[in-house]
Short mmCIF file of C-alpha atoms and ligand atoms in Angstrom, two decimals:
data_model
loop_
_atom_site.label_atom_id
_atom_site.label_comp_id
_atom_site.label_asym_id
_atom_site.label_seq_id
_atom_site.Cartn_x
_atom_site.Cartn_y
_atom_site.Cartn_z
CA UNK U 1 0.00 0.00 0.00
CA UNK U 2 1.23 3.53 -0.82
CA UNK U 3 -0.27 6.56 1.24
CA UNK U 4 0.18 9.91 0.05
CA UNK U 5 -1.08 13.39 0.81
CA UNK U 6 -0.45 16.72 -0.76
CA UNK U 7 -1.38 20.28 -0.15
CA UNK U 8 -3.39 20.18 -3.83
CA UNK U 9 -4.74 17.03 -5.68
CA UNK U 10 -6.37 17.32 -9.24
CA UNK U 11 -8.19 14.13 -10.09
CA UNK U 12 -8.35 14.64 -14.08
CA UNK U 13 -11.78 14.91 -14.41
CA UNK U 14 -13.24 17.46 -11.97
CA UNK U 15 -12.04 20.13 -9.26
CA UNK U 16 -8.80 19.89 -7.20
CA UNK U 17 -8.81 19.19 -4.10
CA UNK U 18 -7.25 21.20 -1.38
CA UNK U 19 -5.27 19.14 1.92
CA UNK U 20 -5.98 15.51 -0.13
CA UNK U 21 -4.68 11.80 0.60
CA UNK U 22 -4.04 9.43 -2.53
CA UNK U 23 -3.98 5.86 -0.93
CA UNK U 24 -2.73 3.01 -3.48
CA UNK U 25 -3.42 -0.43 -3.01
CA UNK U 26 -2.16 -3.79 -5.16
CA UNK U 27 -1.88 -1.34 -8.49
CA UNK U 28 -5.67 0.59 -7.89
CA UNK U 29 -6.61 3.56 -6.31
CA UNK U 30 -8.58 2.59 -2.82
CA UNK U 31 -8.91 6.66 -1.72
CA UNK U 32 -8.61 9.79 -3.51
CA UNK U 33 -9.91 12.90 -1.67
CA UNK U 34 -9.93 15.54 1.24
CA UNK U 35 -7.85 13.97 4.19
CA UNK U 36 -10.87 14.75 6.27
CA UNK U 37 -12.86 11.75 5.37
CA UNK U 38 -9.84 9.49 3.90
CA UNK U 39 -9.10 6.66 6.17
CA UNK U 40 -6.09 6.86 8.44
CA UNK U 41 -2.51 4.96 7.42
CA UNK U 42 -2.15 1.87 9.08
CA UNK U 43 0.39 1.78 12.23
CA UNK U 44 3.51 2.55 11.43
CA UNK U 45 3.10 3.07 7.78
CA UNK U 46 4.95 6.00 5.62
CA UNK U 47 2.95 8.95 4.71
CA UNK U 48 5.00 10.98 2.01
CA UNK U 49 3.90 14.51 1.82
CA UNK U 50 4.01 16.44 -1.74
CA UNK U 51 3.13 19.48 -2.97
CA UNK U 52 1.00 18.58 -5.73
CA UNK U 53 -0.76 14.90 -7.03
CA UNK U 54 -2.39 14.43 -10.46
CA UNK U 55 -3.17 11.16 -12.59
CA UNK U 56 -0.32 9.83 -15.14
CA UNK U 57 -0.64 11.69 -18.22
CA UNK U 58 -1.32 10.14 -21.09
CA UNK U 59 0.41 10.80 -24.64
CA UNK U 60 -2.09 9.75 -27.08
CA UNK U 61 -0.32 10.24 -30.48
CA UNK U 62 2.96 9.03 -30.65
CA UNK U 63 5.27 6.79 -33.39
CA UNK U 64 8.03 3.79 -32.19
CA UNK U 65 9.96 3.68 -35.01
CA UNK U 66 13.81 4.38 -33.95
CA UNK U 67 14.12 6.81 -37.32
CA UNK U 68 17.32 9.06 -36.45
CA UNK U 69 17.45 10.71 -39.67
CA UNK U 70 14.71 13.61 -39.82
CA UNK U 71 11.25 13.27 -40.22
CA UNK U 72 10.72 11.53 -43.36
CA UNK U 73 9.01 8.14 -44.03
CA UNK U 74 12.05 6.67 -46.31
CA UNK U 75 14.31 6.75 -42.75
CA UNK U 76 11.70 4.73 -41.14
CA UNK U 77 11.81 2.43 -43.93
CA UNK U 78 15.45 1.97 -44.03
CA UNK U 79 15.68 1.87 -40.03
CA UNK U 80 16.39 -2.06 -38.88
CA UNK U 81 13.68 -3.21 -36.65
CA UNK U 82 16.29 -4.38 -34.01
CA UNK U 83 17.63 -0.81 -34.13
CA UNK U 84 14.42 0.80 -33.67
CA UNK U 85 13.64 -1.27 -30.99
CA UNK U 86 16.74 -0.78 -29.45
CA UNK U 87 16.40 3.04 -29.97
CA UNK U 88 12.66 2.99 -28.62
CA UNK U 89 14.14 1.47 -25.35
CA UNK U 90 15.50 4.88 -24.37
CA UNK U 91 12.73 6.65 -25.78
CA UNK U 92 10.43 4.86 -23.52
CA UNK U 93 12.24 5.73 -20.22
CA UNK U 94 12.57 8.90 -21.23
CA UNK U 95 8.90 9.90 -21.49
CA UNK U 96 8.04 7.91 -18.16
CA UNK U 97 10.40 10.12 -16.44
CA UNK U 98 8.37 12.96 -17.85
CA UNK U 99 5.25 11.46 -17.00
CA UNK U 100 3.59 9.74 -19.56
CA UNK U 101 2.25 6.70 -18.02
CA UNK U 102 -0.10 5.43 -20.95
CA UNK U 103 1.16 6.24 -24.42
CA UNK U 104 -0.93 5.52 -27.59
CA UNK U 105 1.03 4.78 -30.71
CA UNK U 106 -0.38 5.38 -34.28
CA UNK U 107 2.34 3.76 -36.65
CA UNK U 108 5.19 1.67 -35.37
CA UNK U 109 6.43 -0.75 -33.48
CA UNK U 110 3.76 -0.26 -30.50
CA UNK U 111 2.36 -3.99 -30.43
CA UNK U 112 5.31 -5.53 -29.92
CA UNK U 113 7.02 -2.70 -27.95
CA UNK U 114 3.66 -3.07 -25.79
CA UNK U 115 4.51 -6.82 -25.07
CA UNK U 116 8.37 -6.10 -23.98
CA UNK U 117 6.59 -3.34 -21.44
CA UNK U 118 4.15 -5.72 -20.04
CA UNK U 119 6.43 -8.88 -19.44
CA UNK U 120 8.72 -5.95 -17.19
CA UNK U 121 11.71 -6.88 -20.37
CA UNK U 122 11.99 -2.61 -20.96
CA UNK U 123 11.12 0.26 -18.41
CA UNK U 124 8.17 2.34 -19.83
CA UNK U 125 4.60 3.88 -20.13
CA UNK U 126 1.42 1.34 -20.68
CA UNK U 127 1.46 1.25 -24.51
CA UNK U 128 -1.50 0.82 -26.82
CA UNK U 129 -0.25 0.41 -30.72
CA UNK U 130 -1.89 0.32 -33.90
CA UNK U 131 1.04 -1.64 -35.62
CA UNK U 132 1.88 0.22 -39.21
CA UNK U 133 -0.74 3.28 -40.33
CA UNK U 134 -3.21 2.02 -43.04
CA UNK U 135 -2.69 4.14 -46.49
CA UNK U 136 -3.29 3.98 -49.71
CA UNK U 137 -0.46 3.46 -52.35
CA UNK U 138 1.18 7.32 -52.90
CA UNK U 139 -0.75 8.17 -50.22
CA UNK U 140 0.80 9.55 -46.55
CA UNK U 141 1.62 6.17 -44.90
CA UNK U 142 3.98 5.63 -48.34
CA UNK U 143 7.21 5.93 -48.56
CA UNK U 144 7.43 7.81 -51.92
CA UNK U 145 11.36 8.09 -52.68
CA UNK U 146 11.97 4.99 -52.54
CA UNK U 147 11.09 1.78 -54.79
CA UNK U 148 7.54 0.52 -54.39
CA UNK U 149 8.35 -3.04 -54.11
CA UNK U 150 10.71 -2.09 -50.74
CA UNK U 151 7.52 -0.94 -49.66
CA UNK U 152 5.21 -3.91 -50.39
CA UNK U 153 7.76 -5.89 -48.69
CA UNK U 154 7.50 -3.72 -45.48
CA UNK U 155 4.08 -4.40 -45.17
CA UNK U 156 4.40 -8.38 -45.81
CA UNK U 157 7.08 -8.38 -43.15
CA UNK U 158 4.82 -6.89 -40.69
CA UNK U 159 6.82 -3.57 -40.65
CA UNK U 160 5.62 0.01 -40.02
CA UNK U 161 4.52 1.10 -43.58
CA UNK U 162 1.08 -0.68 -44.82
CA UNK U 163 -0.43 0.22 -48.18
CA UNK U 164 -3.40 -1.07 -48.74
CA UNK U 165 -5.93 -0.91 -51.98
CA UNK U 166 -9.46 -1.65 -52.48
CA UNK U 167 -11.92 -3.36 -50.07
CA UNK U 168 -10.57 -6.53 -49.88
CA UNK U 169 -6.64 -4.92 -49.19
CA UNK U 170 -8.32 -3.37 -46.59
CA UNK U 171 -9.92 -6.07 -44.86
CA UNK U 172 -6.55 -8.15 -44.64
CA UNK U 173 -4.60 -4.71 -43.72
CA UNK U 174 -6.96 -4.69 -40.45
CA UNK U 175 -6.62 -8.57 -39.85
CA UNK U 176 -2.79 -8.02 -40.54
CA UNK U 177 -2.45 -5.30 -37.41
CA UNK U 178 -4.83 -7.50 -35.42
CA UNK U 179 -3.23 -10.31 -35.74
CA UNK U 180 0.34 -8.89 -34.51
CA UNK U 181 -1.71 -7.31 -31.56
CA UNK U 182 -3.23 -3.78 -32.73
CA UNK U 183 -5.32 -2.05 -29.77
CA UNK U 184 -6.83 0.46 -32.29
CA UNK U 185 -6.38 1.08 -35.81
CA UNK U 186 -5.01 3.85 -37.80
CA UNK U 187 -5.74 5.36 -41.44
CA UNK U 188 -4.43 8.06 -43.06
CA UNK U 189 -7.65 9.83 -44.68
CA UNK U 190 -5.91 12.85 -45.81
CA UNK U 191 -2.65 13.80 -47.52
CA UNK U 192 -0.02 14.80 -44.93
CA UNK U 193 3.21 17.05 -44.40
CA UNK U 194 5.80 14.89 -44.02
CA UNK U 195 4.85 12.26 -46.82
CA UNK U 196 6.60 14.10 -49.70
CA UNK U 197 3.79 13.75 -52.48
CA UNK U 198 0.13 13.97 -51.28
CA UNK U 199 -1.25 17.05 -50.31
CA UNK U 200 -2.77 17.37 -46.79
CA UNK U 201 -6.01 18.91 -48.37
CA UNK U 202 -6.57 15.79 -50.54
CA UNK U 203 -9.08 12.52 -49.38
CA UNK U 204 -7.29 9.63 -49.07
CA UNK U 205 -9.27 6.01 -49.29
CA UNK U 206 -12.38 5.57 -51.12
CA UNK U 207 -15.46 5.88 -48.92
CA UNK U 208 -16.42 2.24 -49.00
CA UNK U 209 -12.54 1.24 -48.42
CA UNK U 210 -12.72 3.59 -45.11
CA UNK U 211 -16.39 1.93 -44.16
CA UNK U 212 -14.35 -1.69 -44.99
CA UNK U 213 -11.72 -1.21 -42.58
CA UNK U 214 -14.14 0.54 -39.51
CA UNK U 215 -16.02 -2.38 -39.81
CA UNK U 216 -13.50 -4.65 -39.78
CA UNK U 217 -11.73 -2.89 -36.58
CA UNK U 218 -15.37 -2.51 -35.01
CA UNK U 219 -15.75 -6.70 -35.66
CA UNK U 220 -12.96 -6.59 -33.11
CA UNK U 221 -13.94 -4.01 -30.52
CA UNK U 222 -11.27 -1.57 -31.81
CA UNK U 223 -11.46 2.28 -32.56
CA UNK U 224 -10.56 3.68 -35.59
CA UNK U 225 -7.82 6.90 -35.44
CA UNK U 226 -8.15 8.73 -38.63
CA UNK U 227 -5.26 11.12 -39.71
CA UNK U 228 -7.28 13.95 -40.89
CA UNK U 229 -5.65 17.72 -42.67
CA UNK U 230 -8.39 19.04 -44.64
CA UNK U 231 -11.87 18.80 -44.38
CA UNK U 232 -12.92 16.51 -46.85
CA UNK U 233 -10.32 14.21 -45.02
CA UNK U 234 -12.12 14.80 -41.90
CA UNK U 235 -15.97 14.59 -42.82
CA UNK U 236 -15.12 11.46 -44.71
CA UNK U 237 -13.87 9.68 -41.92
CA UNK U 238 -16.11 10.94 -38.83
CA UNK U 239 -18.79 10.02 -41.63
CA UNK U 240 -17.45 6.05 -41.74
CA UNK U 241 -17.21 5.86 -38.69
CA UNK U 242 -13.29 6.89 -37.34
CA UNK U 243 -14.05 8.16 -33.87
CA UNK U 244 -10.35 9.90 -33.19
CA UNK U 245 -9.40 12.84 -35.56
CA UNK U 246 -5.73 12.96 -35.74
CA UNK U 247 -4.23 16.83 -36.28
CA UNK U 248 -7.52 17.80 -37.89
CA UNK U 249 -5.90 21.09 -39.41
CA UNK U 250 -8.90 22.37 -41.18
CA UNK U 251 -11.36 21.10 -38.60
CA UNK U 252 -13.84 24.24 -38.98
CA UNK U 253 -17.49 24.72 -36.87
CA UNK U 254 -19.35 21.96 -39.55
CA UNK U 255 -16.99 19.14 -38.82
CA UNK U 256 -17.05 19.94 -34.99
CA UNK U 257 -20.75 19.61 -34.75
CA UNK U 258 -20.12 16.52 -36.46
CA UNK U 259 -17.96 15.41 -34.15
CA UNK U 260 -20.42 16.10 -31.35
CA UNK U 261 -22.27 14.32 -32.63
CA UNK U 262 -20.75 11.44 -32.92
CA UNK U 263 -18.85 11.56 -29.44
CA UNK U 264 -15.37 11.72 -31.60
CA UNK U 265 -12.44 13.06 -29.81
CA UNK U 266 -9.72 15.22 -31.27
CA UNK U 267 -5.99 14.69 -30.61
CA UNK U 268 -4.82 18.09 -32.54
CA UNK U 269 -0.81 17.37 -31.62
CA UNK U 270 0.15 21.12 -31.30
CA UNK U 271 3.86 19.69 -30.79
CA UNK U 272 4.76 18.16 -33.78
CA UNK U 273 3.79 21.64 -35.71
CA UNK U 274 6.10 23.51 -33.26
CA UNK U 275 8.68 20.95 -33.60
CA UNK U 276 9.09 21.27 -37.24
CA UNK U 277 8.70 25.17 -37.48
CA UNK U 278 11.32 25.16 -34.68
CA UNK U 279 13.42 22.58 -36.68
CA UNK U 280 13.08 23.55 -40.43
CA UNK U 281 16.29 20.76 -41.06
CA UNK U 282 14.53 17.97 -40.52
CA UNK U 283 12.18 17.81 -43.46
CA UNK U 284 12.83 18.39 -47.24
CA UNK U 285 11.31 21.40 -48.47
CA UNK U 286 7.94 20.50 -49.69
CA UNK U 287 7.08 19.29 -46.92
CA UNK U 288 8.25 22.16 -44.69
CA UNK U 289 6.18 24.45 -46.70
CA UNK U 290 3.01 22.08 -45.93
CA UNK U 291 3.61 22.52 -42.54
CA UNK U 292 3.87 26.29 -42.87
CA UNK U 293 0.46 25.91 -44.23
CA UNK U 294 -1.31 24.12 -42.28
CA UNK U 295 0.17 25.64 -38.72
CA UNK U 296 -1.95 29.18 -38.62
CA UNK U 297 -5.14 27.27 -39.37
CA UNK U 298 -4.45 24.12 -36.78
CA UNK U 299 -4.58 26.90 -33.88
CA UNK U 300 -8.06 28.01 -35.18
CA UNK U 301 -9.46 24.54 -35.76
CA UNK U 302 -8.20 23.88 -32.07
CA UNK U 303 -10.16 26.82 -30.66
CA UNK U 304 -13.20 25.94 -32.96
CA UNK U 305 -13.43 22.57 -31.39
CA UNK U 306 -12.58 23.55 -28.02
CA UNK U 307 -15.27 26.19 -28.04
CA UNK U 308 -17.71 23.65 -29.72
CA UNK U 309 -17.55 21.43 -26.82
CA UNK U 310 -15.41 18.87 -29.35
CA UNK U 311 -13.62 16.26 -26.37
CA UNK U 312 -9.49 16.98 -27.07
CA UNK U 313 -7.46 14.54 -25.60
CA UNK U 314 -3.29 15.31 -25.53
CA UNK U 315 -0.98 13.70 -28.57
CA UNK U 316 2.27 14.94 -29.64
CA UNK U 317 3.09 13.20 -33.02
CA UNK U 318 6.57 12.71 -31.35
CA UNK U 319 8.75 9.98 -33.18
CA UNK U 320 12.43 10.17 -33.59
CA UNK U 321 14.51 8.87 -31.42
CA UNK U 322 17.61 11.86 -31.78
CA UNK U 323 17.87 12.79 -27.80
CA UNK U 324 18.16 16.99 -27.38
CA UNK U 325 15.98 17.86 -30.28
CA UNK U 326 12.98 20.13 -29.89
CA UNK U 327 11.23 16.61 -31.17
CA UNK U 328 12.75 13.84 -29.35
CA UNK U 329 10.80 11.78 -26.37
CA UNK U 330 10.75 13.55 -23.07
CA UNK U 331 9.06 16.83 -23.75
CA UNK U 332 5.60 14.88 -24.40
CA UNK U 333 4.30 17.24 -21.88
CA UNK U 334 4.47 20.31 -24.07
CA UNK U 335 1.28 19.13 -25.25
CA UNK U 336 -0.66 20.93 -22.31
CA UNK U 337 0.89 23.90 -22.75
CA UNK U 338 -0.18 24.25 -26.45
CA UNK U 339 -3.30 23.40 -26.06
CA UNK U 340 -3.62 26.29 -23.32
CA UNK U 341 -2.26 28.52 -25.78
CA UNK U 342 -4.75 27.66 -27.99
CA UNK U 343 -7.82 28.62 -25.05
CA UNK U 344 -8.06 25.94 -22.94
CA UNK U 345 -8.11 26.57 -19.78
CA UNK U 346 -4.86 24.68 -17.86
CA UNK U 347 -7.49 22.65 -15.95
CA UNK U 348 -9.41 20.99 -19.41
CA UNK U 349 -5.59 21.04 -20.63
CA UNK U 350 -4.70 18.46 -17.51
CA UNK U 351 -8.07 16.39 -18.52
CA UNK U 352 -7.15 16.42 -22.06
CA UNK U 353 -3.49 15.02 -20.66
CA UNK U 354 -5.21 12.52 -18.36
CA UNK U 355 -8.94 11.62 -17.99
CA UNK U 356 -9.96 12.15 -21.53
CA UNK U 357 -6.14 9.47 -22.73
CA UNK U 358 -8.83 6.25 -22.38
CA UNK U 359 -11.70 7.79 -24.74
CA UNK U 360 -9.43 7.51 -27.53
CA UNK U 361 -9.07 3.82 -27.47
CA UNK U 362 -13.15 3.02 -27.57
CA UNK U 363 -13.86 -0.38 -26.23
CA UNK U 364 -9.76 -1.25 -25.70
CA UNK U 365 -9.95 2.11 -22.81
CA UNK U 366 -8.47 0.53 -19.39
CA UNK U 367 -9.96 2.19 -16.53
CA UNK U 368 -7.41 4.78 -16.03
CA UNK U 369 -6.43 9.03 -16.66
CA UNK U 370 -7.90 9.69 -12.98
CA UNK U 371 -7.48 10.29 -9.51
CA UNK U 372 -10.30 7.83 -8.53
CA UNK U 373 -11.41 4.72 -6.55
CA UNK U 374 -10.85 1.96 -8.99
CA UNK U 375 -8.85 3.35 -11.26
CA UNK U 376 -5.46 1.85 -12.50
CA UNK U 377 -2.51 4.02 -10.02
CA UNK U 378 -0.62 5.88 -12.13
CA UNK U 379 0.32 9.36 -10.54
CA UNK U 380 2.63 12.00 -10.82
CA UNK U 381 3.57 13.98 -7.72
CA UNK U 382 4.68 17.62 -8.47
CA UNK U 383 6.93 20.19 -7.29
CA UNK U 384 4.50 23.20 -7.58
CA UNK U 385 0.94 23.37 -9.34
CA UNK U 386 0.21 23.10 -13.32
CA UNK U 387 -3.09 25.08 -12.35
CA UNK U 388 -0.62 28.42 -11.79
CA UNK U 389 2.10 27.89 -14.60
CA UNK U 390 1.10 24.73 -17.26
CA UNK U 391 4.71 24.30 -18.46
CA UNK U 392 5.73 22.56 -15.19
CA UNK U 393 4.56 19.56 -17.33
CA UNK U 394 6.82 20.45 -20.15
CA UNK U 395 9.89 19.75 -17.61
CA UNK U 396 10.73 16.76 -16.40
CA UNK U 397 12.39 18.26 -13.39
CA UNK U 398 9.28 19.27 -11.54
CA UNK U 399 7.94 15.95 -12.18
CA UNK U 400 9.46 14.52 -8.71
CA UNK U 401 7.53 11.36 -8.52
CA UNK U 402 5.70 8.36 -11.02
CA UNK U 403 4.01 5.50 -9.84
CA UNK U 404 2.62 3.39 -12.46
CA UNK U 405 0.42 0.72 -11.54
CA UNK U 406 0.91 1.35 -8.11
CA UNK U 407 4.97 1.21 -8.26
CA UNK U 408 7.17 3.97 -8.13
CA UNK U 409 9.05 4.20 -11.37
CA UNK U 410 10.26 7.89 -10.22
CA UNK U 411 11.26 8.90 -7.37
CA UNK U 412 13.57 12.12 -6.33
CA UNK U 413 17.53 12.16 -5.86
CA UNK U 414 18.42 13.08 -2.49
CA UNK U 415 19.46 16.58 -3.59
CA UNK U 416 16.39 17.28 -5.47
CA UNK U 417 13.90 19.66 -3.07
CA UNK U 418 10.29 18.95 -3.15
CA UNK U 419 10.44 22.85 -3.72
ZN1 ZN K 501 1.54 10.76 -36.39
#
């Protein structure tokens, strides 16, 4: 049993709580509340005291593919998957010690990454994979510089890139990711930016290929992530049935009331846009000016969603595995401060980082993103509050403490001060 209080707890979903105790118990929360009515630690039992408690955040867009070399789907290609898993190792530990405990990964290695986290083989976050992206041939989940047969052959081989044409492509693309241990599924149903070819405006899949392969994933209890630029991209998918827009650039009031509708849930990964206008080297040309493009708009389709009452739940798009960059595995909590920048307020930022992770996996959600009784015990305990200043989640510093299932996976140096 771990007992815990703090002078400020947030639970994820709902108000903080002020003088709070966080008791733990066999990897669930038993007691999250006011220290007034939480039951007393048993005799002779440690009560740590910290300044702030919240759930373990959740980073629900991110790619396991090892890729050193820029941004660019031909690296990923080319990258060994022994070196990318070896590479991913690192990446891993680095974003648990900046508190992601669940991370959801949309085109890589995730399903088999997920199994080497769950048999205790590598230190890191909960992972829920969708094996390689579904796209169609020239389309943003293709490699398009190098020769199309390489490609083919990645998908046969059950590596990251799968092309996939017509219905019946489609069907076996699905069974392909189940059957190497998907926990959602992931189309591209727009052009993107760093695909060098297809433009982010353009549909990608035909509407009865995108209806093929929700059914398929639904036959299974899985939810579908659609990568989504332009509209067309977007209303196409929400209307077969993809419940997670990913990016959703050119999301605009129409295609967030369909998303209320449906109960969809954005993950607009503000990061990845910063990363690349911050790091102009990493991608050819074309593809830089795409993202020049699209990154005025993505702030307003975050706002028109946010002020639509569209659910947003925290993603990155982080991928490489170059340590130091303004992209690499670590800062997965700049998320929260974008998406304050773009009018949340830090509190929904926190529940997009937390409580609202689990929505984007449908039927595959564990019970998990909050501070409550029952829930799985992952927790962060902070140095000061993310309610005052939001990019205390950005550093890994201030993040003194993470317990993930109950265990601590974190826990301070002797000369760090609980500030
Ligand atoms: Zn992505």
């Amino acid at each position: 049993m771990t007992y815990l209080s703090a002078d400020r707890l947030i639970p994820g979903r709902g108000e903080p709580v002020a003088d709070a105790v966080l008791v733990m118990s066999e990897g669930t929360i038993t007691y999250a509340g006011p220290r007034a009515s939480a039951p007393p630690p048993g005799q002779g039992e440690d009560v740590l005291h910290v300044p702030v408690l919240m759930p373990g955040m959740w980073d629900c867009h991110t790619h396991l593919v090892g890729s050193r070399a820029g941004l660019g789907l031909d690296a990923v290609l080319l990258t060994p998957p022994a070196v990318a898993a070896a590479r991913a190792v690192g990446d891993l530990a680095a974003a648990l010690e900046a508190g992601i405990t669940s991370v959801r990964e949309l085109g890589g290695y995730g399903p088999e990454l997920a199994q080497a986290v769950a048999e205790g083989s590598v230190i890191g976050p909960d992972i829920y994979g969708a094996g390689a992206a579904l796209s169609p041939t020239g389309g943003h989940g293709d490699a398009h510089r190098v020769p199309y047969p390489w490609v083919r052959d990645c998908s046969e081989r059950g590596g990251v890139l799968q092309t996939a044409d017509g219905v019946d492509e489609c069907l076996r693309a699905v069974r392909l990711q189940l059957r190497r241990g998907a926990r959602v599924i992931k189309v591209c149903a727009s052009g993107g930016v760093i695909s060098d070819l297809d433009h982010p405006e353009h549909r990608q899949f035909s509407p009865a290929e995108l209806r093929a392969i929700v059914e398929e994933a639904e036959r299974a209890d899985r939810i579908v992530a659609a990568h989504c630029h332009g509209k067309a991209g977007i209303m196409a998918a929400l209307t077969a049935g993809c419940r997670t827009i990913e990016h959703g650039s050119c999301l605009d009031e129409e295609a967030a009331a369909l998303m209320k509708e449906y109960g969809a849930v954005l993950v607009p990964t503000r990061t990845i846009f910063e990363g690349i206008l911050a790091a102009r080297h990493l991608l050819g040309e074309q593809s830089y000016a795409k993202a020049v493009a699209m990154a005025d708009r993505h702030w307003e389709a975050i706002a028109t969603a946010h002020e639509a009452g569209v659910r947003i739940a925290a993603g990155t798009d982080l991928g490489t595995s170059k340590p130091g960059t303004a992209l690499s595995w670590g800062r997965n909590g700049a998320e929260a401060s974008h998406l304050v920048a773009a009018g949340l307020t830090p509190l929904e930022a926190i529940e997009a980082c937390t409580a609202n992770g689990p929505l984007t996996l449908g039927p595959q959600a564990p019970k998990a993103g909050q501070l409550a009784v029952g829930h799985q015990a992952d927790a962060l305990a902070l140095s000061a509050c993310p309610l005052e200043d939001i990019t205390i989640l950005t550093d890994p510093q201030r993040i003194t403490h993470v317990w993930k299932h109950g265990e601590p996976v974190k826990q301070p140096t002797p000369t760090q001060s609980l500030g």
